[in-house]
mmCIF file of C-alpha atoms and ligand atoms in Angstrom:
data_model
loop_
_atom_site.group_PDB
_atom_site.id
_atom_site.type_symbol
_atom_site.label_atom_id
_atom_site.label_comp_id
_atom_site.label_asym_id
_atom_site.label_seq_id
_atom_site.Cartn_x
_atom_site.Cartn_y
_atom_site.Cartn_z
ATOM 1 C CA MET A 1 88.456 162.166 -83.733
ATOM 2 C CA LYS A 2 91.161 159.832 -83.397
ATOM 3 C CA LYS A 3 89.853 158.532 -80.292
ATOM 4 C CA ILE A 4 86.391 158.217 -81.934
ATOM 5 C CA PHE A 5 87.969 156.000 -84.750
ATOM 6 C CA ILE A 6 89.490 153.324 -82.531
ATOM 7 C CA PHE A 7 86.580 152.986 -80.069
ATOM 8 C CA ILE A 8 84.543 152.609 -83.578
ATOM 9 C CA VAL A 9 87.106 149.883 -84.522
ATOM 10 C CA CYS A 10 87.273 147.901 -81.117
ATOM 11 C CA THR A 11 83.236 148.078 -80.988
ATOM 12 C CA VAL A 12 83.024 146.288 -84.171
ATOM 13 C CA LEU A 13 85.630 143.909 -83.646
ATOM 14 C CA THR A 14 84.008 143.325 -80.491
ATOM 15 C CA MET A 15 81.156 143.056 -81.975
ATOM 16 C CA SER A 16 82.999 140.845 -84.392
ATOM 17 C CA ALA A 17 84.272 138.228 -81.274
ATOM 18 C CA VAL A 18 80.458 137.662 -80.015
ATOM 19 C CA ARG A 19 79.509 136.892 -83.226
ATOM 20 C CA ALA A 20 82.139 134.450 -84.747
ATOM 21 C CA GLN A 21 83.134 131.140 -83.191
ATOM 22 C CA VAL A 22 85.545 128.860 -84.241
ATOM 23 C CA LYS A 23 83.969 125.361 -84.733
ATOM 24 C CA ILE A 24 84.947 122.351 -86.268
ATOM 25 C CA SER A 25 83.564 121.897 -89.457
ATOM 26 C CA GLY A 26 85.013 118.747 -90.563
ATOM 27 C CA GLY A 27 86.998 116.248 -88.871
ATOM 28 C CA PRO A 28 89.302 114.938 -87.075
ATOM 29 C CA TYR A 29 90.401 111.905 -88.592
ATOM 30 C CA LEU A 30 93.736 109.936 -88.681
ATOM 31 C CA GLN A 31 96.429 109.751 -91.263
ATOM 32 C CA ASP A 32 100.013 107.611 -91.694
ATOM 33 C CA VAL A 33 99.803 105.711 -88.347
ATOM 34 C CA THR A 34 102.950 104.453 -86.886
ATOM 35 C CA ASP A 35 104.576 102.819 -84.514
ATOM 36 C CA THR A 36 105.375 105.927 -82.874
ATOM 37 C CA SER A 37 103.510 108.601 -84.367
ATOM 38 C CA PHE A 38 99.957 109.848 -85.653
ATOM 39 C CA THR A 39 98.702 112.852 -88.030
ATOM 40 C CA VAL A 40 94.981 114.600 -87.414
ATOM 41 C CA ILE A 41 93.763 116.734 -90.021
ATOM 42 C CA TRP A 42 90.432 118.639 -89.683
ATOM 43 C CA THR A 43 88.826 122.081 -90.486
ATOM 44 C CA THR A 44 87.387 124.917 -89.225
ATOM 45 C CA ASN A 45 84.202 126.679 -90.021
ATOM 46 C CA MET A 46 86.891 130.126 -89.766
ATOM 47 C CA ASP A 47 90.647 131.040 -90.006
ATOM 48 C CA ALA A 48 92.085 130.262 -86.557
ATOM 49 C CA VAL A 49 95.374 128.373 -85.451
ATOM 50 C CA GLY A 50 94.888 124.955 -84.316
ATOM 51 C CA TRP A 51 96.522 121.735 -82.317
ATOM 52 C CA ILE A 52 96.350 118.496 -80.609
ATOM 53 C CA GLU A 53 96.262 118.094 -76.939
ATOM 54 C CA VAL A 54 97.725 114.534 -75.958
ATOM 55 C CA ALA A 55 96.717 112.181 -72.992
ATOM 56 C CA PRO A 56 97.982 109.146 -72.414
ATOM 57 C CA ASP A 57 94.815 106.607 -72.142
ATOM 58 C CA ASP A 58 95.416 105.660 -68.474
ATOM 59 C CA GLY A 59 92.183 106.680 -66.737
ATOM 60 C CA THR A 60 93.177 110.295 -65.823
ATOM 61 C CA HIS A 61 90.502 112.908 -66.674
ATOM 62 C CA PHE A 62 92.048 114.985 -69.557
ATOM 63 C CA TYR A 63 92.198 117.601 -67.163
ATOM 64 C CA ASN A 64 93.953 116.026 -64.318
ATOM 65 C CA THR A 65 97.272 117.945 -65.431
ATOM 66 C CA GLU A 66 98.146 120.059 -68.692
ATOM 67 C CA ARG A 67 98.694 117.769 -71.606
ATOM 68 C CA LYS A 68 101.143 117.869 -74.236
ATOM 69 C CA ALA A 69 100.001 120.151 -77.561
ATOM 70 C CA TYR A 70 101.304 119.845 -80.662
ATOM 71 C CA TYR A 71 101.179 121.869 -83.469
ATOM 72 C CA ASP A 72 100.577 122.394 -87.698
ATOM 73 C CA LYS A 73 104.821 122.302 -88.790
ATOM 74 C CA ARG A 74 103.771 123.146 -92.216
ATOM 75 C CA GLY A 75 104.096 127.407 -90.803
ATOM 76 C CA LEU A 76 107.326 126.192 -90.627
ATOM 77 C CA GLY A 77 108.547 127.496 -87.424
ATOM 78 C CA ARG A 78 104.862 129.877 -87.481
ATOM 79 C CA LYS A 79 101.570 128.317 -86.232
ATOM 80 C CA PRO A 80 99.864 128.455 -89.387
ATOM 81 C CA ILE A 81 96.446 130.356 -89.787
ATOM 82 C CA GLY A 82 94.078 128.562 -92.266
ATOM 83 C CA LYS A 83 90.625 126.220 -91.757
ATOM 84 C CA MET A 84 92.456 123.521 -93.139
ATOM 85 C CA HIS A 85 94.629 121.683 -90.034
ATOM 86 C CA LYS A 86 97.064 118.717 -90.423
ATOM 87 C CA VAL A 87 99.028 117.629 -87.126
ATOM 88 C CA THR A 88 101.489 115.197 -86.752
ATOM 89 C CA VAL A 89 102.051 113.651 -83.007
ATOM 90 C CA SER A 90 105.482 111.968 -82.875
ATOM 91 C CA GLY A 91 107.537 110.149 -80.391
ATOM 92 C CA LEU A 92 105.679 108.043 -78.793
ATOM 93 C CA GLU A 93 104.978 104.575 -77.910
ATOM 94 C CA PRO A 94 104.914 101.472 -80.237
ATOM 95 C CA GLY A 95 101.341 99.574 -79.681
ATOM 96 C CA THR A 96 100.396 101.980 -77.013
ATOM 97 C CA SER A 97 96.955 104.066 -76.922
ATOM 98 C CA TYR A 98 96.645 107.961 -76.260
ATOM 99 C CA ARG A 99 93.849 110.349 -75.804
ATOM 100 C CA TYR A 100 93.808 113.675 -78.449
ATOM 101 C CA ARG A 101 91.647 116.274 -78.836
ATOM 102 C CA ALA A 102 91.638 118.957 -81.776
ATOM 103 C CA MET A 103 91.825 122.524 -80.164
ATOM 104 C CA ASN A 104 91.414 125.505 -82.199
ATOM 105 C CA LYS A 105 92.151 129.450 -81.468
ATOM 106 C CA GLY A 106 89.374 131.601 -84.287
ATOM 107 C CA VAL A 107 91.247 134.321 -85.817
ATOM 108 C CA LEU A 108 89.224 137.579 -86.137
ATOM 109 C CA SER A 109 91.736 139.788 -87.863
ATOM 110 C CA GLN A 110 95.643 139.754 -88.463
ATOM 111 C CA GLU A 111 96.919 142.974 -88.149
ATOM 112 C CA HIS A 112 101.233 142.395 -88.978
ATOM 113 C CA ARG A 113 103.267 142.951 -86.416
ATOM 114 C CA THR A 114 100.858 144.812 -84.248
ATOM 115 C CA ARG A 115 98.238 142.416 -83.394
ATOM 116 C CA ILE A 116 96.507 138.926 -84.060
ATOM 117 C CA VAL A 117 92.901 139.539 -82.452
ATOM 118 C CA TYR A 118 91.528 135.778 -81.694
ATOM 119 C CA THR A 119 87.849 134.369 -80.707
ATOM 120 C CA GLU A 120 87.265 132.075 -77.888
ATOM 121 C CA GLY A 121 88.946 128.976 -78.491
ATOM 122 C CA TYR A 122 87.271 125.621 -78.927
ATOM 123 C CA GLY A 123 87.431 122.161 -79.687
ATOM 124 C CA GLN A 124 86.440 118.796 -78.415
ATOM 125 C CA ASP A 125 86.649 119.237 -75.126
ATOM 126 C CA ILE A 126 83.363 120.792 -76.080
ATOM 127 C CA LEU A 127 82.606 118.568 -78.482
ATOM 128 C CA THR A 128 83.017 115.066 -76.399
ATOM 129 C CA HIS A 129 84.028 114.071 -72.614
ATOM 130 C CA ASN A 130 85.031 111.027 -74.461
ATOM 131 C CA PRO A 131 87.964 112.056 -76.395
ATOM 132 C CA PRO A 132 88.861 109.980 -79.509
ATOM 133 C CA VAL A 133 91.596 107.052 -79.098
ATOM 134 C CA VAL A 134 94.546 106.427 -81.302
ATOM 135 C CA THR A 135 96.178 103.473 -80.928
ATOM 136 C CA THR A 136 100.103 103.260 -82.754
ATOM 137 C CA LEU A 137 101.267 100.232 -84.407
ATOM 138 C CA LYS A 138 102.505 97.643 -82.748
ATOM 139 C CA LYS A 139 105.870 95.972 -83.755
ATOM 140 C CA ASP A 140 104.210 92.302 -84.679
ATOM 141 C CA TRP A 141 101.097 91.327 -86.027
ATOM 142 C CA SER A 142 99.865 88.218 -86.404
ATOM 143 C CA SER A 143 96.861 89.472 -88.651
ATOM 144 C CA VAL A 144 95.349 92.526 -89.895
ATOM 145 C CA LYS A 145 91.724 93.110 -90.649
ATOM 146 C CA PHE A 146 90.531 96.131 -93.209
ATOM 147 C CA ALA A 147 88.087 97.788 -95.489
ATOM 148 C CA VAL A 148 88.034 99.198 -98.773
ATOM 149 C CA VAL A 149 85.113 101.384 -100.677
ATOM 150 C CA ASN A 150 85.981 102.670 -103.808
ATOM 151 C CA ASP A 151 83.790 104.981 -106.626
ATOM 152 C CA VAL A 152 81.328 106.292 -103.817
ATOM 153 C CA HIS A 153 81.415 109.652 -105.830
ATOM 154 C CA GLU A 154 79.364 111.742 -103.358
ATOM 155 C CA ASN A 155 76.765 108.857 -102.666
ATOM 156 C CA ASP A 156 77.273 109.825 -98.750
ATOM 157 C CA SER A 157 74.053 108.620 -97.413
ATOM 158 C CA THR A 158 75.312 104.864 -98.867
ATOM 159 C CA PHE A 159 78.654 105.054 -97.910
ATOM 160 C CA ARG A 160 77.492 105.581 -94.339
ATOM 161 C CA GLU A 161 74.990 102.754 -94.354
ATOM 162 C CA LEU A 162 78.706 101.085 -95.560
ATOM 163 C CA PHE A 163 80.204 101.891 -92.287
ATOM 164 C CA LYS A 164 77.569 102.474 -89.463
ATOM 165 C CA ASP A 165 79.167 99.628 -88.071
ATOM 166 C CA ALA A 166 82.659 100.972 -88.137
ATOM 167 C CA ARG A 167 83.558 101.780 -85.274
ATOM 168 C CA GLY A 168 86.542 99.688 -83.868
ATOM 169 C CA LYS A 169 86.205 97.167 -85.969
ATOM 170 C CA TYR A 170 89.130 97.634 -88.605
ATOM 171 C CA ASP A 171 92.991 98.227 -88.227
ATOM 172 C CA PHE A 172 92.388 100.679 -90.678
ATOM 173 C CA VAL A 173 90.188 101.446 -93.761
ATOM 174 C CA CYS A 174 90.840 102.238 -97.584
ATOM 175 C CA PHE A 175 89.358 104.838 -99.766
ATOM 176 C CA ASN A 176 90.377 102.949 -103.063
ATOM 177 C CA GLY A 177 89.697 106.330 -105.108
ATOM 178 C CA ASP A 178 87.206 108.130 -106.958
ATOM 179 C CA MET A 179 85.376 109.007 -103.455
ATOM 180 C CA THR A 180 84.260 112.475 -105.092
ATOM 181 C CA SER A 181 83.525 112.765 -108.570
ATOM 182 C CA GLU A 182 85.466 116.057 -109.360
ATOM 183 C CA VAL A 183 87.149 118.730 -105.930
ATOM 184 C CA ARG A 184 85.410 121.710 -107.327
ATOM 185 C CA ALA A 185 86.310 123.495 -103.729
ATOM 186 C CA GLU A 186 88.849 122.733 -101.239
ATOM 187 C CA GLU A 187 85.834 121.533 -98.899
ATOM 188 C CA ASP A 188 84.532 119.314 -100.876
ATOM 189 C CA ILE A 189 86.564 116.108 -99.629
ATOM 190 C CA MET A 190 85.431 116.855 -95.889
ATOM 191 C CA LYS A 191 81.816 117.680 -97.113
ATOM 192 C CA TYR A 192 81.419 114.341 -99.073
ATOM 193 C CA TYR A 193 83.107 112.017 -97.458
ATOM 194 C CA MET A 194 86.140 112.520 -94.629
ATOM 195 C CA LYS A 195 83.286 114.545 -92.374
ATOM 196 C CA SER A 196 81.033 111.146 -91.917
ATOM 197 C CA ALA A 197 84.077 109.017 -91.937
ATOM 198 C CA SER A 198 85.341 110.917 -89.440
ATOM 199 C CA GLU A 199 81.743 110.650 -87.262
ATOM 200 C CA LEU A 200 81.635 106.917 -88.099
ATOM 201 C CA PHE A 201 85.159 105.883 -87.187
ATOM 202 C CA ALA A 202 88.538 108.049 -89.071
ATOM 203 C CA ASP A 203 89.312 109.841 -85.888
ATOM 204 C CA GLN A 204 89.917 106.367 -84.643
ATOM 205 C CA THR A 205 90.923 103.998 -87.530
ATOM 206 C CA PRO A 206 93.773 105.148 -89.558
ATOM 207 C CA VAL A 207 92.410 106.072 -93.354
ATOM 208 C CA TYR A 208 94.749 105.038 -96.475
ATOM 209 C CA MET A 209 93.399 107.720 -99.395
ATOM 210 C CA VAL A 210 93.908 106.475 -103.395
ATOM 211 C CA ARG A 211 93.594 108.673 -105.962
ATOM 212 C CA GLY A 212 91.317 107.946 -108.505
ATOM 213 C CA ASN A 213 91.013 109.564 -112.321
ATOM 214 C CA HIS A 214 88.093 111.921 -110.437
ATOM 215 C CA GLU A 215 90.405 113.108 -107.895
ATOM 216 C CA TYR A 216 92.649 114.807 -110.846
ATOM 217 C CA ARG A 217 88.964 116.664 -111.488
ATOM 218 C CA GLY A 218 87.934 119.961 -110.602
ATOM 219 C CA ASN A 219 89.863 123.342 -109.732
ATOM 220 C CA ASP A 220 90.839 122.544 -106.421
ATOM 221 C CA ALA A 221 91.869 118.790 -106.910
ATOM 222 C CA ILE A 222 95.383 120.293 -106.905
ATOM 223 C CA ARG A 223 95.186 120.696 -103.228
ATOM 224 C CA TYR A 224 94.252 116.442 -102.973
ATOM 225 C CA LEU A 225 97.479 115.925 -101.082
ATOM 226 C CA ASP A 226 96.163 118.734 -98.397
ATOM 227 C CA TYR A 227 93.968 116.216 -96.981
ATOM 228 C CA MET A 228 96.378 113.280 -96.793
ATOM 229 C CA GLN A 229 99.623 112.638 -94.866
ATOM 230 C CA THR A 230 102.176 109.999 -96.784
ATOM 231 C CA PRO A 231 104.998 108.847 -95.749
ATOM 232 C CA THR A 232 105.882 109.741 -99.135
ATOM 233 C CA GLY A 233 105.192 113.584 -99.656
ATOM 234 C CA LYS A 234 103.150 112.130 -102.804
ATOM 235 C CA THR A 235 99.891 109.815 -103.728
ATOM 236 C CA TYR A 236 101.610 106.925 -104.037
ATOM 237 C CA TYR A 237 103.475 105.169 -100.913
ATOM 238 C CA THR A 238 103.824 102.498 -99.059
ATOM 239 C CA PHE A 239 103.147 101.288 -95.406
ATOM 240 C CA SER A 240 102.969 98.319 -93.228
ATOM 241 C CA TYR A 241 101.653 96.669 -90.292
ATOM 242 C CA GLY A 242 104.276 94.478 -88.831
ATOM 243 C CA ASP A 243 105.192 91.599 -91.557
ATOM 244 C CA PHE A 244 102.531 92.357 -93.593
ATOM 245 C CA PHE A 245 103.096 95.475 -96.403
ATOM 246 C CA PHE A 246 100.885 97.415 -98.618
ATOM 247 C CA ILE A 247 101.213 99.357 -101.597
ATOM 248 C CA VAL A 248 98.913 102.263 -102.452
ATOM 249 C CA LEU A 249 99.481 103.748 -106.459
ATOM 250 C CA ASP A 250 98.004 106.585 -108.290
ATOM 251 C CA SER A 251 97.268 105.051 -111.665
ATOM 252 C CA GLY A 252 96.735 108.654 -113.117
ATOM 253 C CA GLU A 253 93.490 110.041 -115.307
ATOM 254 C CA ASP A 254 91.684 107.207 -117.580
ATOM 255 C CA LYS A 255 92.012 109.440 -120.664
ATOM 256 C CA PRO A 256 95.797 110.342 -122.497
ATOM 257 C CA ASP A 257 96.914 113.505 -121.230
ATOM 258 C CA SER A 258 96.031 115.228 -124.251
ATOM 259 C CA ASP A 259 92.871 114.582 -124.756
ATOM 260 C CA ILE A 260 90.180 117.496 -124.855
ATOM 261 C CA ARG A 261 88.529 116.645 -121.746
ATOM 262 C CA ASN A 262 91.620 116.909 -120.139
ATOM 263 C CA LEU A 263 91.613 120.915 -120.543
ATOM 264 C CA GLY A 264 95.423 120.863 -121.237
ATOM 265 C CA ILE A 265 96.475 120.649 -117.518
ATOM 266 C CA MET A 266 97.218 116.743 -116.752
ATOM 267 C CA ILE A 267 100.638 115.361 -117.343
ATOM 268 C CA THR A 268 99.650 112.158 -115.405
ATOM 269 C CA GLU A 269 101.725 109.625 -117.773
ATOM 270 C CA ASP A 270 104.993 111.671 -116.558
ATOM 271 C CA TYR A 271 103.460 110.999 -113.270
ATOM 272 C CA VAL A 272 102.895 107.851 -113.504
ATOM 273 C CA LYS A 273 105.960 106.867 -115.074
ATOM 274 C CA GLU A 274 108.055 108.422 -112.342
ATOM 275 C CA GLU A 275 106.017 106.531 -109.780
ATOM 276 C CA ALA A 276 107.043 102.986 -111.829
ATOM 277 C CA GLU A 277 110.928 103.978 -110.745
ATOM 278 C CA TRP A 278 110.032 104.556 -107.760
ATOM 279 C CA LEU A 279 107.983 101.157 -107.096
ATOM 280 C CA GLU A 280 110.726 99.394 -108.371
ATOM 281 C CA LYS A 281 112.995 100.643 -105.529
ATOM 282 C CA VAL A 282 109.992 99.554 -103.616
ATOM 283 C CA THR A 283 110.196 96.089 -104.909
ATOM 284 C CA GLU A 284 113.749 95.857 -104.231
ATOM 285 C CA SER A 285 113.383 96.932 -100.112
ATOM 286 C CA GLU A 286 114.214 94.723 -97.800
ATOM 287 C CA ALA A 287 110.523 95.221 -96.151
ATOM 288 C CA PHE A 288 109.232 94.409 -99.238
ATOM 289 C CA ARG A 289 111.061 91.533 -99.872
ATOM 290 C CA ASN A 290 111.055 90.146 -96.188
ATOM 291 C CA ALA A 291 106.966 90.739 -95.902
ATOM 292 C CA ALA A 292 104.561 88.082 -94.950
ATOM 293 C CA SER A 293 101.868 89.177 -97.893
ATOM 294 C CA ARG A 294 102.350 92.282 -100.308
ATOM 295 C CA ILE A 295 99.093 93.683 -101.305
ATOM 296 C CA VAL A 296 98.363 96.749 -103.842
ATOM 297 C CA PHE A 297 95.632 99.730 -104.146
ATOM 298 C CA CYS A 298 96.028 100.751 -107.429
ATOM 299 C CA HIS A 299 92.348 102.460 -108.652
ATOM 300 C CA MET A 300 92.351 101.492 -112.078
ATOM 301 C CA PRO A 301 92.961 98.017 -113.115
ATOM 302 C CA PRO A 302 95.296 96.952 -115.832
ATOM 303 C CA GLY A 303 93.931 96.382 -119.078
ATOM 304 C CA GLU A 304 96.248 96.168 -121.999
ATOM 305 C CA ASN A 305 93.654 96.744 -124.552
ATOM 306 C CA GLY A 306 91.455 99.222 -122.571
ATOM 307 C CA TRP A 307 91.173 103.087 -122.175
ATOM 308 C CA HIS A 308 94.459 104.875 -121.638
ATOM 309 C CA GLY A 309 94.488 104.475 -117.750
ATOM 310 C CA ASN A 310 94.355 100.845 -117.485
ATOM 311 C CA ALA A 311 97.080 100.828 -120.110
ATOM 312 C CA MET A 312 99.548 102.891 -118.349
ATOM 313 C CA VAL A 313 98.453 100.334 -115.223
ATOM 314 C CA SER A 314 99.666 97.584 -117.901
ATOM 315 C CA ARG A 315 102.407 99.083 -118.957
ATOM 316 C CA TYR A 316 104.458 100.616 -116.053
ATOM 317 C CA PHE A 317 103.353 98.949 -112.933
ATOM 318 C CA VAL A 318 102.691 94.906 -113.746
ATOM 319 C CA PRO A 319 105.956 94.244 -115.598
ATOM 320 C CA VAL A 320 107.706 95.501 -112.129
ATOM 321 C CA LEU A 321 104.939 93.475 -110.087
ATOM 322 C CA ASN A 322 104.946 90.874 -111.817
ATOM 323 C CA ARG A 323 108.569 89.946 -110.908
ATOM 324 C CA ALA A 324 108.153 90.832 -107.138
ATOM 325 C CA GLY A 325 105.389 88.089 -105.348
ATOM 326 C CA ILE A 326 102.287 89.956 -104.907
ATOM 327 C CA ASP A 327 99.776 88.504 -103.329
ATOM 328 C CA LEU A 328 96.540 90.553 -104.544
ATOM 329 C CA MET A 329 96.045 93.669 -106.548
ATOM 330 C CA LEU A 330 92.909 95.376 -105.056
ATOM 331 C CA CYS A 331 91.422 97.707 -107.906
ATOM 332 C CA ALA A 332 88.314 99.886 -108.727
ATOM 333 C CA HIS A 333 86.932 102.250 -110.957
ATOM 334 C CA ILE A 334 84.670 99.386 -112.982
ATOM 335 C CA HIS A 335 81.649 100.111 -110.838
ATOM 336 C CA ARG A 336 81.324 96.398 -110.431
ATOM 337 C CA TYR A 337 82.965 93.087 -109.378
ATOM 338 C CA ARG A 338 85.223 91.549 -111.508
ATOM 339 C CA TYR A 339 87.864 89.185 -110.446
ATOM 340 C CA ASP A 340 91.507 88.482 -113.138
ATOM 341 C CA ALA A 341 93.097 85.438 -112.186
ATOM 342 C CA PRO A 342 96.610 85.278 -112.361
ATOM 343 C CA GLY A 343 97.361 85.224 -116.551
ATOM 344 C CA THR A 344 94.473 86.851 -117.530
ATOM 345 C CA LEU A 345 95.522 90.031 -117.962
ATOM 346 C CA GLY A 346 99.189 89.837 -118.198
ATOM 347 C CA ASN A 347 99.174 89.649 -114.430
ATOM 348 C CA ASP A 348 101.437 86.959 -112.787
ATOM 349 C CA PHE A 349 98.810 87.988 -109.148
ATOM 350 C CA PRO A 350 94.839 88.090 -109.029
ATOM 351 C CA VAL A 351 93.255 91.130 -109.539
ATOM 352 C CA LEU A 352 89.876 92.223 -107.751
ATOM 353 C CA CYS A 353 87.509 94.878 -108.266
ATOM 354 C CA ASN A 354 85.407 96.236 -105.871
ATOM 355 C CA ASP A 355 81.625 97.061 -107.237
ATOM 356 C CA ASN A 356 81.149 101.140 -105.586
ATOM 357 C CA LEU A 357 78.036 100.190 -104.121
ATOM 358 C CA THR A 358 79.947 97.544 -101.540
ATOM 359 C CA ARG A 359 82.127 97.225 -98.893
ATOM 360 C CA LEU A 360 85.210 94.694 -99.499
ATOM 361 C CA ASP A 361 86.423 93.641 -95.966
ATOM 362 C CA ALA A 362 89.735 91.741 -95.893
ATOM 363 C CA GLU A 363 91.300 89.665 -93.448
ATOM 364 C CA VAL A 364 95.758 89.129 -93.121
ATOM 365 C CA THR A 365 97.118 86.161 -91.906
ATOM 366 C CA PRO A 366 100.345 84.971 -92.873
ATOM 367 C CA ASP A 367 99.166 82.366 -94.946
ATOM 368 C CA LYS A 368 96.135 83.710 -96.810
ATOM 369 C CA ILE A 369 93.978 86.485 -97.478
ATOM 370 C CA SER A 370 89.857 86.434 -96.631
ATOM 371 C CA ILE A 371 88.035 88.314 -98.678
ATOM 372 C CA ASN A 372 84.138 89.041 -97.572
ATOM 373 C CA ILE A 373 82.142 91.748 -99.452
ATOM 374 C CA TYR A 374 78.488 93.542 -98.575
ATOM 375 C CA ASP A 375 76.448 95.349 -99.488
ATOM 376 C CA ALA A 376 74.581 98.747 -98.062
ATOM 377 C CA SER A 377 72.121 96.114 -96.401
ATOM 378 C CA GLY A 378 74.942 94.220 -94.907
ATOM 379 C CA LYS A 379 73.876 91.310 -96.585
ATOM 380 C CA ALA A 380 77.197 89.376 -97.782
ATOM 381 C CA VAL A 381 77.827 89.422 -101.847
ATOM 382 C CA LYS A 382 81.123 87.536 -102.373
ATOM 383 C CA SER A 383 83.706 85.548 -100.099
ATOM 384 C CA GLN A 384 87.185 84.679 -101.622
ATOM 385 C CA THR A 385 90.163 83.496 -100.357
ATOM 386 C CA PHE A 386 93.722 84.048 -101.632
ATOM 387 C CA GLN A 387 96.722 82.122 -100.827
ATOM 388 C CA VAL A 388 99.591 84.096 -99.906
ATOM 389 C CA GLY A 389 102.545 83.634 -101.263
ATOM 390 C CA LYS A 390 101.033 80.742 -103.989
HETATM 391 FE FE1 FE2 B 1 87.503 106.054 -111.682
#
């Protein structure tokens, strides 16, 4: 009887193994690329162990020799089994290109201490013969090019139009909030924009994500940070390209936390207050003070007399930034272009809101920030230049 039972179990597992095939369902995309490291995020269609294989970009075949494998360290000493994979590759040389590929072994069953039953392995060895190339940040930058979109609200077709020629064009891309209307399920972020971003550019170009008020909403919004890798482990952080300094702020929800629409679960004002204390320390740091230019990304623009979210930006962030020498704040949220010159919103720095249907391209040099805004047809709709340090 026991033998028959074991035979049935083995047969069922074998049949499952034939049917179940692990696939990459979204990504990979790059996060937090530094001069010595980068992080790759991707998802699989079934539970899997994931890893990244890295090879120098030296013209050798990927199969020339055994390539170093890097695993997801969130398992704290165990390789995590799941559908969401996040691997940091470290110990690299600055300003150097590396090829990488995301690999997976699907997991059919875990039997505690007895065994783990895997499917056939699957990864970017099958997807492409040309693995993505990532370049670590060099130490010195004479200019930085980046693109910004915001308030896409799951409009994937417009997003794809805006970025159809983006491959290799930018040093980084910034998603300035409200890329989804809510995060209903864990897969939404991948489904609504990161899958497309990966296909179009984000497997080779770092993406910086700014949290919008809509990214506070929905059952799985609490998992938003799983899809990012930030140096602070929070949704607010800084990054630098040489002497060009960037601050990413989280401007919270747009209504007071106690509002009926916030369902009794928001404590964003406390989060923003804590963030303002961190921001004060950032503006006192040597890297910030010695920067050639300082650009802030913040989903909601300031507005003392506006909605509560705008008022929070005015109350908590603007006083700190006013003393700090900010060259430009790039905002979103209002679904239209708007320029607020210094002194018009209690700000001593320029504030520019990008429309929800346009892509803002920026080039930063030590003396100026050049902005060009394009619609989905590729037509230039605005052009603006900001002198740095003025
Ligand atoms: Fe918004």
